[in-house]
């Protein structure tokens, strides 16, 4: 029984890592950019990718939605970033936070770092509850609020999240570009040092806490979490099939109890709980499933013989 | 008890909400593209953002 669960979990983990690597390669496919130290300048840069992937990454083929929100929203020509917000809302209502679990390159990095054999810290519940609200504050004030202020004042304002904090930008864009461009290397100063410090702190945290950036700081995850309750892709839990082993709770990287709330805003739909559940009580997908046992009861309560089954003798 | 393929009353508002959001998102994308927001995003994307990189 343990062997069966172990194989399923490993198979699922390998499949998910493969999908994450494929998505990272798809969003950062311009390999020549890394060789030349320059960003891609094709038309696809006008498309918003649905993941946290810095536009200034030498390999990036699309634009980061956070950077695009700041560029479009609050600029003199556009008061509200309709195109960017519409794109994110479309991805959100279709996938919810499945994007965080399967597509985000920074999520992949956090998952890989979590595999380093190190004791995982037990964050106190009260502290965790407070920290989980921080990503919504970052979304509301640094990402959406700042462009809104610039609409009122008429002045362009700095992208504070990207400038002061975003570790994905430092890892994917800052470090490669500074390493490949002597001019940028000379200009790197205190701000660059601060960003590298933030990146190192978050990467270290990822070794001891699972998905800390997704849980506590990611504004894109905060945005998609608003759609988890009603997105097309959703999780289902069959309480009748559950045997109460709690393996799903222990395996969840986001600390969600799927039995209480299958479509919790914190759930990144990684499917680890579904892979580990041997009683098939956890389901995920696009269609409303309902309880398999309820369906079986409904089917068995239908009459075995109806009038249409009567054979008419000639 | 509803049949397996029958929507319950609880599922209907969710379906309407999804449809409304998809409609609003499509309209927002169309509005943004027609007001040249795509070009604004493109113009930013093809340049190195010194602030994002940690230089500016």
PDB file of C-alpha atoms in Angstrom, chain A:
ATOM      1  CA  UNK A   1       0.000   0.000   0.000  1.00  0.00           C
ATOM      2  CA  UNK A   2       2.822   2.427   0.916  1.00  0.00           C
ATOM      3  CA  UNK A   3       4.705   1.409  -2.221  1.00  0.00           C
ATOM      4  CA  UNK A   4       1.700   2.212  -4.403  1.00  0.00           C
ATOM      5  CA  UNK A   5       1.292   5.656  -2.837  1.00  0.00           C
ATOM      6  CA  UNK A   6       5.048   6.332  -3.045  1.00  0.00           C
ATOM      7  CA  UNK A   7       5.132   5.483  -6.764  1.00  0.00           C
ATOM      8  CA  UNK A   8       2.098   7.656  -7.518  1.00  0.00           C
ATOM      9  CA  UNK A   9       3.525  10.601  -5.618  1.00  0.00           C
ATOM     10  CA  UNK A  10       6.923  10.274  -7.350  1.00  0.00           C
ATOM     11  CA  UNK A  11       5.292   9.954 -10.770  1.00  0.00           C
ATOM     12  CA  UNK A  12       3.160  13.012 -10.133  1.00  0.00           C
ATOM     13  CA  UNK A  13       6.158  14.984  -8.834  1.00  0.00           C
ATOM     14  CA  UNK A  14       8.197  14.138 -11.937  1.00  0.00           C
ATOM     15  CA  UNK A  15       5.328  15.054 -14.261  1.00  0.00           C
ATOM     16  CA  UNK A  16       4.797  18.387 -12.525  1.00  0.00           C
ATOM     17  CA  UNK A  17       8.508  19.259 -12.627  1.00  0.00           C
ATOM     18  CA  UNK A  18       8.519  18.436 -16.334  1.00  0.00           C
ATOM     19  CA  UNK A  19       5.565  20.749 -16.971  1.00  0.00           C
ATOM     20  CA  UNK A  20       7.171  23.508 -14.902  1.00  0.00           C
ATOM     21  CA  UNK A  21      10.451  23.196 -16.846  1.00  0.00           C
ATOM     22  CA  UNK A  22       8.554  23.244 -20.144  1.00  0.00           C
ATOM     23  CA  UNK A  23       6.675  26.402 -19.113  1.00  0.00           C
ATOM     24  CA  UNK A  24       9.918  28.055 -17.953  1.00  0.00           C
ATOM     25  CA  UNK A  25      11.530  27.205 -21.301  1.00  0.00           C
ATOM     26  CA  UNK A  26       8.477  28.499 -23.170  1.00  0.00           C
ATOM     27  CA  UNK A  27       8.450  31.848 -21.373  1.00  0.00           C
ATOM     28  CA  UNK A  28      12.256  32.240 -21.545  1.00  0.00           C
ATOM     29  CA  UNK A  29      12.995  30.635 -24.889  1.00  0.00           C
ATOM     30  CA  UNK A  30      15.222  33.371 -26.332  1.00  0.00           C
ATOM     31  CA  UNK A  31      18.526  31.650 -25.620  1.00  0.00           C
ATOM     32  CA  UNK A  32      20.475  34.121 -27.795  1.00  0.00           C
ATOM     33  CA  UNK A  33      19.620  36.815 -25.260  1.00  0.00           C
ATOM     34  CA  UNK A  34      21.751  35.092 -22.647  1.00  0.00           C
ATOM     35  CA  UNK A  35      24.642  34.846 -25.094  1.00  0.00           C
ATOM     36  CA  UNK A  36      24.457  38.494 -26.152  1.00  0.00           C
ATOM     37  CA  UNK A  37      23.324  40.044 -22.866  1.00  0.00           C
ATOM     38  CA  UNK A  38      20.388  41.723 -24.600  1.00  0.00           C
ATOM     39  CA  UNK A  39      16.597  41.431 -24.200  1.00  0.00           C
ATOM     40  CA  UNK A  40      14.304  40.007 -26.889  1.00  0.00           C
ATOM     41  CA  UNK A  41      12.677  42.721 -28.989  1.00  0.00           C
ATOM     42  CA  UNK A  42      10.093  40.748 -30.956  1.00  0.00           C
ATOM     43  CA  UNK A  43       6.366  41.450 -31.152  1.00  0.00           C
ATOM     44  CA  UNK A  44       5.561  38.747 -28.595  1.00  0.00           C
ATOM     45  CA  UNK A  45       6.939  41.082 -25.940  1.00  0.00           C
ATOM     46  CA  UNK A  46       3.568  42.822 -26.162  1.00  0.00           C
ATOM     47  CA  UNK A  47       1.890  39.698 -24.752  1.00  0.00           C
ATOM     48  CA  UNK A  48       1.535  39.345 -21.004  1.00  0.00           C
ATOM     49  CA  UNK A  49       2.689  35.981 -19.719  1.00  0.00           C
ATOM     50  CA  UNK A  50       0.499  34.805 -16.832  1.00  0.00           C
ATOM     51  CA  UNK A  51       3.480  34.104 -14.556  1.00  0.00           C
ATOM     52  CA  UNK A  52       6.054  36.109 -12.605  1.00  0.00           C
ATOM     53  CA  UNK A  53       8.742  36.342 -15.274  1.00  0.00           C
ATOM     54  CA  UNK A  54      10.735  39.569 -15.595  1.00  0.00           C
ATOM     55  CA  UNK A  55      10.403  41.330 -18.973  1.00  0.00           C
ATOM     56  CA  UNK A  56      14.082  42.266 -18.753  1.00  0.00           C
ATOM     57  CA  UNK A  57      15.190  38.647 -18.520  1.00  0.00           C
ATOM     58  CA  UNK A  58      17.444  38.134 -21.583  1.00  0.00           C
ATOM     59  CA  UNK A  59      15.454  35.037 -22.521  1.00  0.00           C
ATOM     60  CA  UNK A  60      11.948  36.412 -21.878  1.00  0.00           C
ATOM     61  CA  UNK A  61       9.638  36.146 -24.875  1.00  0.00           C
ATOM     62  CA  UNK A  62       6.707  37.934 -23.221  1.00  0.00           C
ATOM     63  CA  UNK A  63       6.119  40.704 -20.712  1.00  0.00           C
ATOM     64  CA  UNK A  64       5.790  40.354 -16.967  1.00  0.00           C
ATOM     65  CA  UNK A  65       2.232  41.262 -15.956  1.00  0.00           C
ATOM     66  CA  UNK A  66       3.420  43.255 -12.939  1.00  0.00           C
ATOM     67  CA  UNK A  67       5.784  45.341 -15.047  1.00  0.00           C
ATOM     68  CA  UNK A  68       3.129  45.677 -17.760  1.00  0.00           C
ATOM     69  CA  UNK A  69       0.575  46.889 -15.179  1.00  0.00           C
ATOM     70  CA  UNK A  70       2.953  49.620 -14.151  1.00  0.00           C
ATOM     71  CA  UNK A  71       3.814  50.528 -17.749  1.00  0.00           C
ATOM     72  CA  UNK A  72       0.244  50.634 -19.008  1.00  0.00           C
ATOM     73  CA  UNK A  73      -1.678  51.709 -15.928  1.00  0.00           C
ATOM     74  CA  UNK A  74      -0.923  55.226 -14.856  1.00  0.00           C
ATOM     75  CA  UNK A  75       0.863  56.189 -18.066  1.00  0.00           C
ATOM     76  CA  UNK A  76      -0.336  59.443 -19.701  1.00  0.00           C
ATOM     77  CA  UNK A  77      -2.144  57.524 -22.473  1.00  0.00           C
ATOM     78  CA  UNK A  78      -3.928  54.883 -20.403  1.00  0.00           C
ATOM     79  CA  UNK A  79      -5.678  55.521 -17.132  1.00  0.00           C
ATOM     80  CA  UNK A  80      -6.490  51.881 -16.380  1.00  0.00           C
ATOM     81  CA  UNK A  81      -4.504  48.930 -17.737  1.00  0.00           C
ATOM     82  CA  UNK A  82      -7.520  47.227 -19.345  1.00  0.00           C
ATOM     83  CA  UNK A  83      -5.521  44.896 -21.588  1.00  0.00           C
ATOM     84  CA  UNK A  84      -3.251  43.674 -18.770  1.00  0.00           C
ATOM     85  CA  UNK A  85      -6.018  43.303 -16.174  1.00  0.00           C
ATOM     86  CA  UNK A  86      -8.294  41.622 -18.723  1.00  0.00           C
ATOM     87  CA  UNK A  87      -5.562  39.114 -19.621  1.00  0.00           C
ATOM     88  CA  UNK A  88      -4.889  38.297 -15.971  1.00  0.00           C
ATOM     89  CA  UNK A  89      -8.618  37.978 -15.207  1.00  0.00           C
ATOM     90  CA  UNK A  90      -9.064  35.597 -18.134  1.00  0.00           C
ATOM     91  CA  UNK A  91      -6.231  33.367 -16.924  1.00  0.00           C
ATOM     92  CA  UNK A  92      -7.546  33.622 -13.375  1.00  0.00           C
ATOM     93  CA  UNK A  93     -11.121  32.582 -14.119  1.00  0.00           C
ATOM     94  CA  UNK A  94      -9.964  29.654 -16.273  1.00  0.00           C
ATOM     95  CA  UNK A  95      -7.112  28.278 -14.146  1.00  0.00           C
ATOM     96  CA  UNK A  96      -7.181  29.949 -10.728  1.00  0.00           C
ATOM     97  CA  UNK A  97      -3.853  29.323  -8.974  1.00  0.00           C
ATOM     98  CA  UNK A  98      -3.100  26.270 -11.135  1.00  0.00           C
ATOM     99  CA  UNK A  99      -0.706  28.687 -12.872  1.00  0.00           C
ATOM    100  CA  UNK A 100       1.276  29.015  -9.617  1.00  0.00           C
ATOM    101  CA  UNK A 101       1.457  25.250  -9.202  1.00  0.00           C
ATOM    102  CA  UNK A 102       2.436  24.276 -12.732  1.00  0.00           C
ATOM    103  CA  UNK A 103       3.602  27.238 -14.827  1.00  0.00           C
ATOM    104  CA  UNK A 104       5.512  29.793 -12.773  1.00  0.00           C
ATOM    105  CA  UNK A 105       9.324  29.677 -13.193  1.00  0.00           C
ATOM    106  CA  UNK A 106       9.889  31.165  -9.748  1.00  0.00           C
ATOM    107  CA  UNK A 107       7.570  28.509  -8.322  1.00  0.00           C
ATOM    108  CA  UNK A 108       9.772  25.895  -9.986  1.00  0.00           C
ATOM    109  CA  UNK A 109      12.859  27.383  -8.321  1.00  0.00           C
ATOM    110  CA  UNK A 110      11.147  27.316  -4.930  1.00  0.00           C
ATOM    111  CA  UNK A 111      10.102  23.674  -5.424  1.00  0.00           C
ATOM    112  CA  UNK A 112      13.636  22.656  -6.419  1.00  0.00           C
ATOM    113  CA  UNK A 113      15.140  24.419  -3.397  1.00  0.00           C
ATOM    114  CA  UNK A 114      12.592  22.739  -1.112  1.00  0.00           C
ATOM    115  CA  UNK A 115      14.012  19.367  -2.206  1.00  0.00           C
ATOM    116  CA  UNK A 116      17.345  20.164  -0.518  1.00  0.00           C
ATOM    117  CA  UNK A 117      17.401  17.911   2.539  1.00  0.00           C
ATOM    118  CA  UNK A 118      17.065  20.389   5.373  1.00  0.00           C
ATOM    119  CA  UNK A 119      14.722  20.546   8.352  1.00  0.00           C
ATOM    120  CA  UNK A 120      11.524  22.355   7.421  1.00  0.00           C
ATOM    121  CA  UNK A 121      10.622  25.152   9.840  1.00  0.00           C
ATOM    122  CA  UNK A 122       7.264  25.142  11.554  1.00  0.00           C
ATOM    123  CA  UNK A 123       6.085  28.729  11.192  1.00  0.00           C
ATOM    124  CA  UNK A 124       3.804  29.686  14.128  1.00  0.00           C
ATOM    125  CA  UNK A 125       0.180  29.782  12.963  1.00  0.00           C
ATOM    126  CA  UNK A 126      -0.368  33.370  14.178  1.00  0.00           C
ATOM    127  CA  UNK A 127       2.707  34.644  12.273  1.00  0.00           C
ATOM    128  CA  UNK A 128       1.717  32.656   9.192  1.00  0.00           C
ATOM    129  CA  UNK A 129      -1.793  34.176   9.251  1.00  0.00           C
ATOM    130  CA  UNK A 130      -0.332  37.709   9.321  1.00  0.00           C
ATOM    131  CA  UNK A 131       2.272  36.992   6.642  1.00  0.00           C
ATOM    132  CA  UNK A 132      -0.386  35.554   4.306  1.00  0.00           C
ATOM    133  CA  UNK A 133      -2.055  38.974   4.217  1.00  0.00           C
ATOM    134  CA  UNK A 134       1.186  40.709   3.126  1.00  0.00           C
ATOM    135  CA  UNK A 135       0.848  39.604  -0.511  1.00  0.00           C
ATOM    136  CA  UNK A 136      -2.587  41.245  -0.705  1.00  0.00           C
ATOM    137  CA  UNK A 137      -1.120  44.482   0.693  1.00  0.00           C
ATOM    138  CA  UNK A 138       1.669  44.323  -1.898  1.00  0.00           C
ATOM    139  CA  UNK A 139      -0.918  43.788  -4.643  1.00  0.00           C
ATOM    140  CA  UNK A 140      -3.227  46.545  -3.406  1.00  0.00           C
ATOM    141  CA  UNK A 141      -0.633  49.218  -2.667  1.00  0.00           C
ATOM    142  CA  UNK A 142       2.601  48.564  -4.536  1.00  0.00           C
ATOM    143  CA  UNK A 143       1.186  47.021  -7.709  1.00  0.00           C
ATOM    144  CA  UNK A 144      -2.280  48.553  -8.186  1.00  0.00           C
ATOM    145  CA  UNK A 145      -2.173  51.562  -5.865  1.00  0.00           C
ATOM    146  CA  UNK A 146       0.964  53.214  -7.191  1.00  0.00           C
ATOM    147  CA  UNK A 147      -0.267  53.488 -10.822  1.00  0.00           C
ATOM    148  CA  UNK A 148      -3.612  54.744  -9.447  1.00  0.00           C
ATOM    149  CA  UNK A 149      -1.785  57.521  -7.562  1.00  0.00           C
ATOM    150  CA  UNK A 150       0.070  58.506 -10.711  1.00  0.00           C
ATOM    151  CA  UNK A 151      -3.282  58.862 -12.533  1.00  0.00           C
ATOM    152  CA  UNK A 152      -4.309  61.463  -9.961  1.00  0.00           C
ATOM    153  CA  UNK A 153      -1.004  63.338  -9.696  1.00  0.00           C
ATOM    154  CA  UNK A 154      -0.127  63.078 -13.384  1.00  0.00           C
ATOM    155  CA  UNK A 155       3.465  62.110 -12.563  1.00  0.00           C
ATOM    156  CA  UNK A 156       5.017  58.818 -13.463  1.00  0.00           C
ATOM    157  CA  UNK A 157       6.036  56.843 -10.364  1.00  0.00           C
ATOM    158  CA  UNK A 158       8.673  54.169  -9.894  1.00  0.00           C
ATOM    159  CA  UNK A 159       7.656  50.484  -9.970  1.00  0.00           C
ATOM    160  CA  UNK A 160       8.289  49.976  -6.263  1.00  0.00           C
ATOM    161  CA  UNK A 161       7.635  46.229  -6.209  1.00  0.00           C
ATOM    162  CA  UNK A 162       9.940  45.586  -9.162  1.00  0.00           C
ATOM    163  CA  UNK A 163      12.517  48.149  -8.081  1.00  0.00           C
ATOM    164  CA  UNK A 164      12.823  47.289  -4.410  1.00  0.00           C
ATOM    165  CA  UNK A 165      11.676  43.742  -3.972  1.00  0.00           C
ATOM    166  CA  UNK A 166      10.967  41.392  -6.867  1.00  0.00           C
ATOM    167  CA  UNK A 167      13.389  38.448  -6.482  1.00  0.00           C
ATOM    168  CA  UNK A 168      12.362  36.983  -9.853  1.00  0.00           C
ATOM    169  CA  UNK A 169      13.578  40.172 -11.541  1.00  0.00           C
ATOM    170  CA  UNK A 170      16.929  40.019  -9.759  1.00  0.00           C
ATOM    171  CA  UNK A 171      17.447  36.329 -10.517  1.00  0.00           C
ATOM    172  CA  UNK A 172      16.198  36.269 -14.107  1.00  0.00           C
ATOM    173  CA  UNK A 173      17.225  39.745 -15.274  1.00  0.00           C
ATOM    174  CA  UNK A 174      19.454  41.629 -12.852  1.00  0.00           C
ATOM    175  CA  UNK A 175      22.161  39.059 -12.318  1.00  0.00           C
ATOM    176  CA  UNK A 176      22.433  37.814 -15.961  1.00  0.00           C
ATOM    177  CA  UNK A 177      22.422  41.336 -17.433  1.00  0.00           C
ATOM    178  CA  UNK A 178      24.946  42.703 -14.939  1.00  0.00           C
ATOM    179  CA  UNK A 179      27.155  39.651 -15.523  1.00  0.00           C
ATOM    180  CA  UNK A 180      26.992  39.975 -19.319  1.00  0.00           C
ATOM    181  CA  UNK A 181      27.189  43.780 -19.699  1.00  0.00           C
ATOM    182  CA  UNK A 182      30.303  45.623 -18.434  1.00  0.00           C
ATOM    183  CA  UNK A 183      28.441  48.958 -18.653  1.00  0.00           C
ATOM    184  CA  UNK A 184      25.668  47.745 -16.356  1.00  0.00           C
ATOM    185  CA  UNK A 185      28.233  46.195 -14.061  1.00  0.00           C
ATOM    186  CA  UNK A 186      29.841  49.617 -13.518  1.00  0.00           C
ATOM    187  CA  UNK A 187      26.451  51.157 -12.734  1.00  0.00           C
ATOM    188  CA  UNK A 188      25.407  48.483 -10.225  1.00  0.00           C
ATOM    189  CA  UNK A 189      25.339  50.087  -6.807  1.00  0.00           C
ATOM    190  CA  UNK A 190      23.504  50.015  -3.479  1.00  0.00           C
ATOM    191  CA  UNK A 191      20.113  49.262  -5.035  1.00  0.00           C
ATOM    192  CA  UNK A 192      21.504  46.230  -6.846  1.00  0.00           C
ATOM    193  CA  UNK A 193      23.175  45.087  -3.649  1.00  0.00           C
ATOM    194  CA  UNK A 194      19.872  45.424  -1.776  1.00  0.00           C
ATOM    195  CA  UNK A 195      18.017  43.413  -4.418  1.00  0.00           C
ATOM    196  CA  UNK A 196      20.627  40.650  -4.339  1.00  0.00           C
ATOM    197  CA  UNK A 197      20.306  40.568  -0.540  1.00  0.00           C
ATOM    198  CA  UNK A 198      16.517  40.190  -0.805  1.00  0.00           C
ATOM    199  CA  UNK A 199      16.943  37.433  -3.406  1.00  0.00           C
ATOM    200  CA  UNK A 200      19.454  35.504  -1.281  1.00  0.00           C
ATOM    201  CA  UNK A 201      17.202  35.810   1.788  1.00  0.00           C
ATOM    202  CA  UNK A 202      14.196  34.449  -0.100  1.00  0.00           C
ATOM    203  CA  UNK A 203      16.167  31.627  -1.731  1.00  0.00           C
ATOM    204  CA  UNK A 204      17.543  30.626   1.687  1.00  0.00           C
ATOM    205  CA  UNK A 205      14.042  30.719   3.115  1.00  0.00           C
ATOM    206  CA  UNK A 206      12.893  28.395   0.323  1.00  0.00           C
ATOM    207  CA  UNK A 207      15.216  25.688   1.668  1.00  0.00           C
ATOM    208  CA  UNK A 208      13.569  25.722   5.104  1.00  0.00           C
ATOM    209  CA  UNK A 209       9.977  26.754   4.275  1.00  0.00           C
ATOM    210  CA  UNK A 210       7.999  25.447   1.319  1.00  0.00           C
ATOM    211  CA  UNK A 211       6.929  28.083  -1.220  1.00  0.00           C
ATOM    212  CA  UNK A 212       7.421  31.093   1.097  1.00  0.00           C
ATOM    213  CA  UNK A 213       7.231  33.646  -1.732  1.00  0.00           C
ATOM    214  CA  UNK A 214       3.952  32.205  -3.023  1.00  0.00           C
ATOM    215  CA  UNK A 215       2.476  32.072   0.475  1.00  0.00           C
ATOM    216  CA  UNK A 216       3.510  35.474   1.724  1.00  0.00           C
ATOM    217  CA  UNK A 217       4.756  37.919  -0.941  1.00  0.00           C
ATOM    218  CA  UNK A 218       3.657  37.207  -4.515  1.00  0.00           C
ATOM    219  CA  UNK A 219       1.163  39.826  -5.772  1.00  0.00           C
ATOM    220  CA  UNK A 220       0.323  37.691  -8.820  1.00  0.00           C
ATOM    221  CA  UNK A 221      -0.548  34.746  -6.576  1.00  0.00           C
ATOM    222  CA  UNK A 222      -2.673  37.114  -4.503  1.00  0.00           C
ATOM    223  CA  UNK A 223      -4.536  38.180  -7.655  1.00  0.00           C
ATOM    224  CA  UNK A 224      -5.157  34.626  -8.862  1.00  0.00           C
ATOM    225  CA  UNK A 225      -6.259  33.520  -5.378  1.00  0.00           C
ATOM    226  CA  UNK A 226      -9.338  35.736  -5.824  1.00  0.00           C
ATOM    227  CA  UNK A 227     -10.486  33.381  -8.591  1.00  0.00           C
ATOM    228  CA  UNK A 228      -9.843  30.029  -6.879  1.00  0.00           C
ATOM    229  CA  UNK A 229     -13.406  29.677  -5.564  1.00  0.00           C
ATOM    230  CA  UNK A 230     -15.039  29.822  -8.980  1.00  0.00           C
ATOM    231  CA  UNK A 231     -12.428  29.140 -11.659  1.00  0.00           C
ATOM    232  CA  UNK A 232     -13.172  26.544 -14.307  1.00  0.00           C
ATOM    233  CA  UNK A 233     -10.346  24.332 -13.104  1.00  0.00           C
ATOM    234  CA  UNK A 234     -11.198  23.331  -9.552  1.00  0.00           C
ATOM    235  CA  UNK A 235     -10.653  20.790  -6.812  1.00  0.00           C
ATOM    236  CA  UNK A 236     -13.323  18.494  -5.367  1.00  0.00           C
ATOM    237  CA  UNK A 237     -13.357  16.508  -2.132  1.00  0.00           C
ATOM    238  CA  UNK A 238     -15.462  13.436  -1.505  1.00  0.00           C
ATOM    239  CA  UNK A 239     -16.013  13.277   2.248  1.00  0.00           C
ATOM    240  CA  UNK A 240     -17.660   9.837   1.954  1.00  0.00           C
ATOM    241  CA  UNK A 241     -14.503   8.319   0.448  1.00  0.00           C
ATOM    242  CA  UNK A 242     -12.078   9.990   2.889  1.00  0.00           C
ATOM    243  CA  UNK A 243     -10.545   7.657   5.490  1.00  0.00           C
ATOM    244  CA  UNK A 244      -9.104  10.488   7.629  1.00  0.00           C
ATOM    245  CA  UNK A 245      -5.394   9.595   7.251  1.00  0.00           C
ATOM    246  CA  UNK A 246      -4.462  13.325   6.837  1.00  0.00           C
ATOM    247  CA  UNK A 247      -1.658  12.522   4.335  1.00  0.00           C
ATOM    248  CA  UNK A 248      -3.084  15.257   2.085  1.00  0.00           C
ATOM    249  CA  UNK A 249      -2.579  17.840   4.839  1.00  0.00           C
ATOM    250  CA  UNK A 250       1.038  16.793   5.517  1.00  0.00           C
ATOM    251  CA  UNK A 251       2.017  16.805   1.851  1.00  0.00           C
ATOM    252  CA  UNK A 252       0.524  20.215   0.949  1.00  0.00           C
ATOM    253  CA  UNK A 253       3.271  22.805   0.269  1.00  0.00           C
ATOM    254  CA  UNK A 254       0.895  25.664   1.064  1.00  0.00           C
ATOM    255  CA  UNK A 255      -0.386  24.284   4.380  1.00  0.00           C
ATOM    256  CA  UNK A 256      -3.956  23.965   3.110  1.00  0.00           C
ATOM    257  CA  UNK A 257      -6.403  21.377   4.514  1.00  0.00           C
ATOM    258  CA  UNK A 258      -8.138  20.370   1.285  1.00  0.00           C
ATOM    259  CA  UNK A 259     -10.805  18.515   3.282  1.00  0.00           C
ATOM    260  CA  UNK A 260     -12.099  21.775   4.792  1.00  0.00           C
ATOM    261  CA  UNK A 261     -11.944  23.898   1.653  1.00  0.00           C
ATOM    262  CA  UNK A 262     -10.925  22.230  -1.614  1.00  0.00           C
ATOM    263  CA  UNK A 263     -10.830  25.583  -3.405  1.00  0.00           C
ATOM    264  CA  UNK A 264      -9.010  27.517  -0.721  1.00  0.00           C
ATOM    265  CA  UNK A 265      -7.474  30.761  -2.063  1.00  0.00           C
ATOM    266  CA  UNK A 266      -4.065  29.558  -0.850  1.00  0.00           C
ATOM    267  CA  UNK A 267      -4.203  26.322  -2.866  1.00  0.00           C
ATOM    268  CA  UNK A 268      -1.836  26.336  -5.856  1.00  0.00           C
ATOM    269  CA  UNK A 269      -3.493  23.208  -7.333  1.00  0.00           C
ATOM    270  CA  UNK A 270      -0.194  21.317  -7.458  1.00  0.00           C
ATOM    271  CA  UNK A 271      -2.116  18.033  -7.092  1.00  0.00           C
ATOM    272  CA  UNK A 272       0.199  16.612  -4.423  1.00  0.00           C
ATOM    273  CA  UNK A 273      -2.781  15.884  -2.160  1.00  0.00           C
ATOM    274  CA  UNK A 274      -4.604  14.110  -4.990  1.00  0.00           C
ATOM    275  CA  UNK A 275      -1.533  12.021  -5.812  1.00  0.00           C
ATOM    276  CA  UNK A 276      -1.052  10.960  -2.199  1.00  0.00           C
ATOM    277  CA  UNK A 277      -4.702  10.078  -1.513  1.00  0.00           C
ATOM    278  CA  UNK A 278      -5.196   6.356  -2.007  1.00  0.00           C
ATOM    279  CA  UNK A 279      -8.957   6.450  -1.388  1.00  0.00           C
ATOM    280  CA  UNK A 280      -9.442   8.827  -4.365  1.00  0.00           C
ATOM    281  CA  UNK A 281     -11.284  11.299  -2.174  1.00  0.00           C
ATOM    282  CA  UNK A 282      -9.611  14.288  -3.843  1.00  0.00           C
ATOM    283  CA  UNK A 283     -10.365  15.118  -7.450  1.00  0.00           C
ATOM    284  CA  UNK A 284      -9.449  17.974  -9.734  1.00  0.00           C
ATOM    285  CA  UNK A 285     -10.457  19.060 -13.192  1.00  0.00           C
ATOM    286  CA  UNK A 286     -12.835  21.065 -15.281  1.00  0.00           C
ATOM    287  CA  UNK A 287     -16.182  19.347 -14.710  1.00  0.00           C
ATOM    288  CA  UNK A 288     -18.257  19.316 -11.517  1.00  0.00           C
ATOM    289  CA  UNK A 289     -17.749  15.802 -10.191  1.00  0.00           C
ATOM    290  CA  UNK A 290     -19.703  15.592  -6.986  1.00  0.00           C
ATOM    291  CA  UNK A 291     -19.472  12.588  -4.744  1.00  0.00           C
ATOM    292  CA  UNK A 292     -18.916   9.263  -6.499  1.00  0.00           C
ATOM    293  CA  UNK A 293     -20.809   7.527  -3.695  1.00  0.00           C
ATOM    294  CA  UNK A 294     -23.785   9.883  -4.121  1.00  0.00           C
ATOM    295  CA  UNK A 295     -23.793   9.089  -7.835  1.00  0.00           C
ATOM    296  CA  UNK A 296     -23.695   5.348  -7.077  1.00  0.00           C
ATOM    297  CA  UNK A 297     -26.640   5.696  -4.668  1.00  0.00           C
ATOM    298  CA  UNK A 298     -28.604   7.704  -7.255  1.00  0.00           C
ATOM    299  CA  UNK A 299     -27.899   5.080  -9.917  1.00  0.00           C
ATOM    300  CA  UNK A 300     -28.892   2.185  -7.648  1.00  0.00           C
ATOM    301  CA  UNK A 301     -32.131   3.909  -6.622  1.00  0.00           C
ATOM    302  CA  UNK A 302     -33.337   4.107 -10.216  1.00  0.00           C
ATOM    303  CA  UNK A 303     -35.914   1.366 -10.967  1.00  0.00           C
ATOM    304  CA  UNK A 304     -34.382  -1.715 -12.622  1.00  0.00           C
ATOM    305  CA  UNK A 305     -37.350  -2.139 -14.981  1.00  0.00           C
ATOM    306  CA  UNK A 306     -39.237   0.579 -16.789  1.00  0.00           C
ATOM    307  CA  UNK A 307     -42.070   0.490 -19.304  1.00  0.00           C
ATOM    308  CA  UNK A 308     -39.715   1.032 -22.262  1.00  0.00           C
ATOM    309  CA  UNK A 309     -37.935  -2.242 -21.388  1.00  0.00           C
ATOM    310  CA  UNK A 310     -41.126  -4.230 -22.046  1.00  0.00           C
ATOM    311  CA  UNK A 311     -40.767  -6.489 -25.039  1.00  0.00           C
ATOM    312  CA  UNK A 312     -43.709  -6.232 -27.382  1.00  0.00           C
ATOM    313  CA  UNK A 313     -44.500  -9.615 -28.813  1.00  0.00           C
ATOM    314  CA  UNK A 314     -45.466  -9.598 -32.465  1.00  0.00           C
TER     315      UNK A 314
END
